[in-house]
Short mmCIF file of C-alpha atoms in Angstrom, two decimals:
data_model
loop_
_atom_site.label_atom_id
_atom_site.label_comp_id
_atom_site.label_asym_id
_atom_site.label_seq_id
_atom_site.Cartn_x
_atom_site.Cartn_y
_atom_site.Cartn_z
CA MET A 363 239.20 45.94 102.24
CA LYS A 364 236.78 46.24 104.96
CA LYS A 365 236.07 42.68 105.38
CA ILE A 366 239.86 41.94 105.41
CA TRP A 367 240.18 44.73 108.23
CA LEU A 368 237.30 43.13 110.09
CA ALA A 369 239.04 39.82 109.76
CA LEU A 370 242.04 41.01 111.44
CA ALA A 371 240.15 42.99 113.91
CA GLY A 372 238.60 39.82 115.15
CA MET A 373 241.83 38.27 116.17
CA VAL A 374 242.86 41.71 118.30
CA LEU A 375 241.46 42.83 121.43
CA ALA A 376 240.43 46.41 120.93
CA PHE A 377 240.79 49.08 123.59
CA SER A 378 240.36 52.69 123.76
CA ALA A 379 242.96 55.08 122.15
CA SER A 380 243.35 56.48 125.41
CA ALA A 381 244.98 53.56 126.88
CA ALA A 382 247.82 53.33 123.79
CA GLN A 383 250.71 54.19 126.16
CA ILE A 384 253.28 51.51 125.45
CA SER A 385 253.64 48.71 127.91
CA ASP A 386 254.90 45.26 128.63
CA GLY A 387 251.80 42.88 128.79
CA LYS A 388 249.94 45.11 126.35
CA GLN A 389 251.57 45.91 122.92
CA TYR A 390 254.63 43.72 123.65
CA ILE A 391 255.50 40.81 125.97
CA THR A 392 258.95 40.26 127.59
CA LEU A 393 260.12 36.91 126.91
CA ASP A 394 260.70 34.80 129.72
CA LYS A 395 263.88 33.24 128.39
CA PRO A 396 265.73 35.78 126.00
CA VAL A 397 267.67 34.67 123.11
CA ALA A 398 270.98 36.19 122.10
CA GLY A 399 272.28 36.67 118.74
CA GLU A 400 269.15 37.22 116.78
CA PRO A 401 268.49 39.90 114.43
CA GLN A 402 267.81 43.16 116.15
CA VAL A 403 263.97 43.52 114.59
CA LEU A 404 263.10 39.81 113.40
CA GLU A 405 259.56 38.87 111.73
CA PHE A 406 258.51 35.51 111.21
CA PHE A 407 255.92 34.59 108.37
CA SER A 408 254.79 32.33 106.07
CA PHE A 409 253.52 32.48 102.07
CA TYR A 410 250.51 30.18 103.50
CA CYS A 411 249.42 32.81 106.04
CA PRO A 412 246.32 34.79 105.20
CA HIS A 413 247.35 37.13 107.95
CA CYS A 414 250.67 37.47 106.83
CA TYR A 415 249.53 38.34 103.10
CA GLN A 416 247.29 41.16 104.86
CA PHE A 417 250.22 42.47 107.03
CA GLU A 418 252.44 42.77 104.00
CA GLU A 419 249.85 43.61 101.34
CA VAL A 420 246.97 45.39 102.71
CA LEU A 421 248.44 47.07 105.93
CA HIS A 422 251.77 47.38 104.88
CA VAL A 423 252.86 46.70 108.60
CA SER A 424 256.67 45.75 107.53
CA ASP A 425 257.38 48.94 105.28
CA ASN A 426 255.81 51.07 108.08
CA VAL A 427 257.85 49.50 110.66
CA GLU A 428 261.07 49.79 108.67
CA LYS A 429 260.39 53.72 108.18
CA LYS A 430 260.15 54.18 112.03
CA LEU A 431 263.56 52.18 112.60
CA PRO A 432 266.55 54.22 113.62
CA GLU A 433 269.39 54.63 111.07
CA GLY A 434 271.39 51.28 110.74
CA THR A 435 268.66 49.40 112.11
CA LYS A 436 268.07 46.19 109.84
CA MET A 437 264.59 44.29 109.94
CA THR A 438 265.28 40.89 108.89
CA LYS A 439 262.39 38.28 107.60
CA TYR A 440 262.56 34.51 108.18
CA HIS A 441 259.91 32.07 106.67
CA VAL A 442 258.61 29.25 108.64
CA GLU A 443 258.26 25.70 107.36
CA PHE A 444 255.43 24.42 109.64
CA LEU A 445 252.40 25.81 107.11
CA GLY A 446 251.51 24.31 103.94
CA PRO A 447 252.61 21.07 102.18
CA LEU A 448 255.58 23.06 100.74
CA GLY A 449 256.66 24.95 103.67
CA LYS A 450 259.95 23.39 103.76
CA ASP A 451 260.58 24.09 100.12
CA LEU A 452 259.20 27.96 100.50
CA THR A 453 261.58 28.31 103.36
CA GLN A 454 264.61 27.15 101.07
CA ALA A 455 263.08 29.59 98.27
CA TRP A 456 263.28 32.29 100.75
CA ALA A 457 266.63 31.23 101.68
CA VAL A 458 267.75 31.64 97.89
CA ALA A 459 266.01 35.17 97.82
CA MET A 460 268.10 36.22 100.91
CA ALA A 461 270.95 35.15 99.17
CA LEU A 462 270.63 36.65 96.02
CA GLY A 463 269.08 39.83 97.37
CA VAL A 464 265.89 39.57 95.55
CA GLU A 465 263.27 39.39 98.44
CA ASP A 466 261.39 42.69 97.15
CA LYS A 467 261.10 41.46 93.79
CA VAL A 468 259.42 37.94 94.79
CA THR A 469 257.37 38.72 97.96
CA VAL A 470 254.48 39.76 96.55
CA PRO A 471 254.56 37.38 93.32
CA LEU A 472 254.95 34.48 95.88
CA PHE A 473 252.27 35.45 98.17
CA GLU A 474 249.74 35.69 95.08
CA ALA A 475 250.92 32.73 93.55
CA VAL A 476 250.66 30.46 96.93
CA GLN A 477 247.20 32.19 98.07
CA LYS A 478 245.56 34.03 95.13
CA THR A 479 246.02 31.94 91.96
CA GLN A 480 247.31 29.01 93.99
CA THR A 481 249.74 28.06 91.03
CA VAL A 482 252.56 26.96 93.48
CA GLN A 483 252.06 23.23 93.80
CA SER A 484 255.57 21.92 93.74
CA ALA A 485 259.18 23.02 93.90
CA ALA A 486 259.13 23.80 90.09
CA ASP A 487 256.38 26.31 90.30
CA ILE A 488 258.23 28.08 93.24
CA ARG A 489 261.15 28.20 90.84
CA LYS A 490 258.83 29.71 87.88
CA VAL A 491 257.78 32.47 90.22
CA PHE A 492 261.49 33.45 90.64
CA VAL A 493 262.31 33.29 87.05
CA ASP A 494 258.91 35.20 86.48
CA ALA A 495 260.19 37.93 88.66
CA GLY A 496 263.29 38.37 86.65
CA VAL A 497 265.90 35.93 88.58
CA LYS A 498 267.98 34.02 86.07
CA GLY A 499 267.12 30.27 86.34
CA GLU A 500 270.63 29.35 86.53
CA ASP A 501 271.43 31.75 89.50
CA TYR A 502 268.22 30.01 91.28
CA ASP A 503 269.62 26.57 90.78
CA ALA A 504 272.96 27.56 91.74
CA ALA A 505 272.04 28.99 94.77
CA TRP A 506 269.37 26.23 95.67
CA ASN A 507 271.71 23.79 97.08
CA SER A 508 274.46 26.15 98.04
CA PHE A 509 276.07 26.43 101.37
CA VAL A 510 274.88 29.94 101.85
CA VAL A 511 271.45 29.00 101.42
CA LYS A 512 271.71 25.77 103.65
CA SER A 513 273.08 27.96 106.43
CA LEU A 514 270.20 30.51 106.06
CA VAL A 515 267.55 27.47 106.05
CA ALA A 516 269.13 26.48 109.14
CA GLN A 517 269.13 29.88 110.58
CA GLN A 518 265.41 30.39 110.06
CA GLU A 519 264.70 26.97 111.76
CA LYS A 520 266.90 27.62 114.78
CA ALA A 521 265.52 31.19 115.64
CA ALA A 522 262.02 29.91 115.16
CA SER A 523 263.20 27.12 117.89
CA ASP A 524 264.94 28.96 120.09
CA LEU A 525 262.08 31.96 120.12
CA GLN A 526 259.24 29.03 120.47
CA LEU A 527 257.58 30.33 117.63
CA GLN A 528 253.76 29.47 118.24
CA GLY A 529 252.42 30.96 115.14
CA VAL A 530 252.64 33.90 112.46
CA PRO A 531 252.89 36.78 111.60
CA ALA A 532 255.14 37.43 114.48
CA MET A 533 257.79 40.18 115.29
CA PHE A 534 260.37 40.01 117.72
CA VAL A 535 262.96 42.89 118.96
CA ASN A 536 266.69 41.98 120.03
CA GLY A 537 265.58 38.49 120.98
CA LYS A 538 263.87 39.83 124.29
CA TYR A 539 260.38 41.14 123.21
CA GLN A 540 257.57 40.17 121.26
CA ILE A 541 255.16 42.22 119.58
CA ASN A 542 251.56 41.78 121.09
CA PRO A 543 248.96 42.61 118.43
CA GLN A 544 246.46 41.56 120.65
CA GLY A 545 246.98 44.91 122.50
CA MET A 546 247.02 47.21 119.86
CA ASP A 547 244.28 49.89 119.28
CA THR A 548 241.97 48.49 116.37
CA SER A 549 239.85 51.52 115.93
CA SER A 550 241.29 51.73 112.46
CA MET A 551 243.77 50.20 110.25
CA ASP A 552 245.98 53.39 110.17
CA VAL A 553 246.00 53.61 114.15
CA PHE A 554 246.97 49.94 114.23
CA VAL A 555 249.63 50.08 112.00
CA GLN A 556 250.98 53.42 113.52
CA GLN A 557 250.84 51.67 117.31
CA TYR A 558 252.49 48.40 115.78
CA ALA A 559 255.43 50.57 114.28
CA ASP A 560 255.86 52.82 117.05
CA THR A 561 256.10 50.02 119.50
CA VAL A 562 258.94 48.27 117.37
CA LYS A 563 260.45 51.40 117.34
CA TYR A 564 260.19 52.01 121.34
CA LEU A 565 261.64 48.49 121.91
CA VAL A 566 264.40 49.11 119.68
CA ASP A 567 265.32 52.11 121.65
CA LYS A 568 264.75 50.57 124.87
CA LYS A 569 268.14 50.00 127.07
#
């Protein structure tokens, strides 16, 4: 746990907790070109990304962000295809998960199969993770080439392109602001996660 936190802390710039007031250029960055029509809170990730795994399974950033969101505000997660040999297949598989509403069932198993056990080496292996997580094989197969899934794949790709995504994990609010982990207080894991969630809520509430 300590090593994981030190690895994360290494990618961010620590500063005094007294400087924790949320401000543009520190905890978030205003985009030069806002993108209309994006989900209110949008997180990009990859099952190949070690920091994404830490955000999800060690720090539980997404869970803490969702707890802070006002009622009626939904957080959307998009997978990126530019990492790993099966990046495109995993993006399509994530679209299947969204279409079937099984994101929560498959997130941890996919992260572990890709990064921990490294048992995902083909599209068939991805399908097996879904089936092992309780998704019917026929439902997965029917969704895989469906219009809905193709649309969701295109949606994920377009959002990454429109927002000029450079890397993951990344979170955007209202297509106007990007969360900036480099400006967060890293004095402890709890403080970092709290400030991250507070920043998202601040931007959601921002008029």
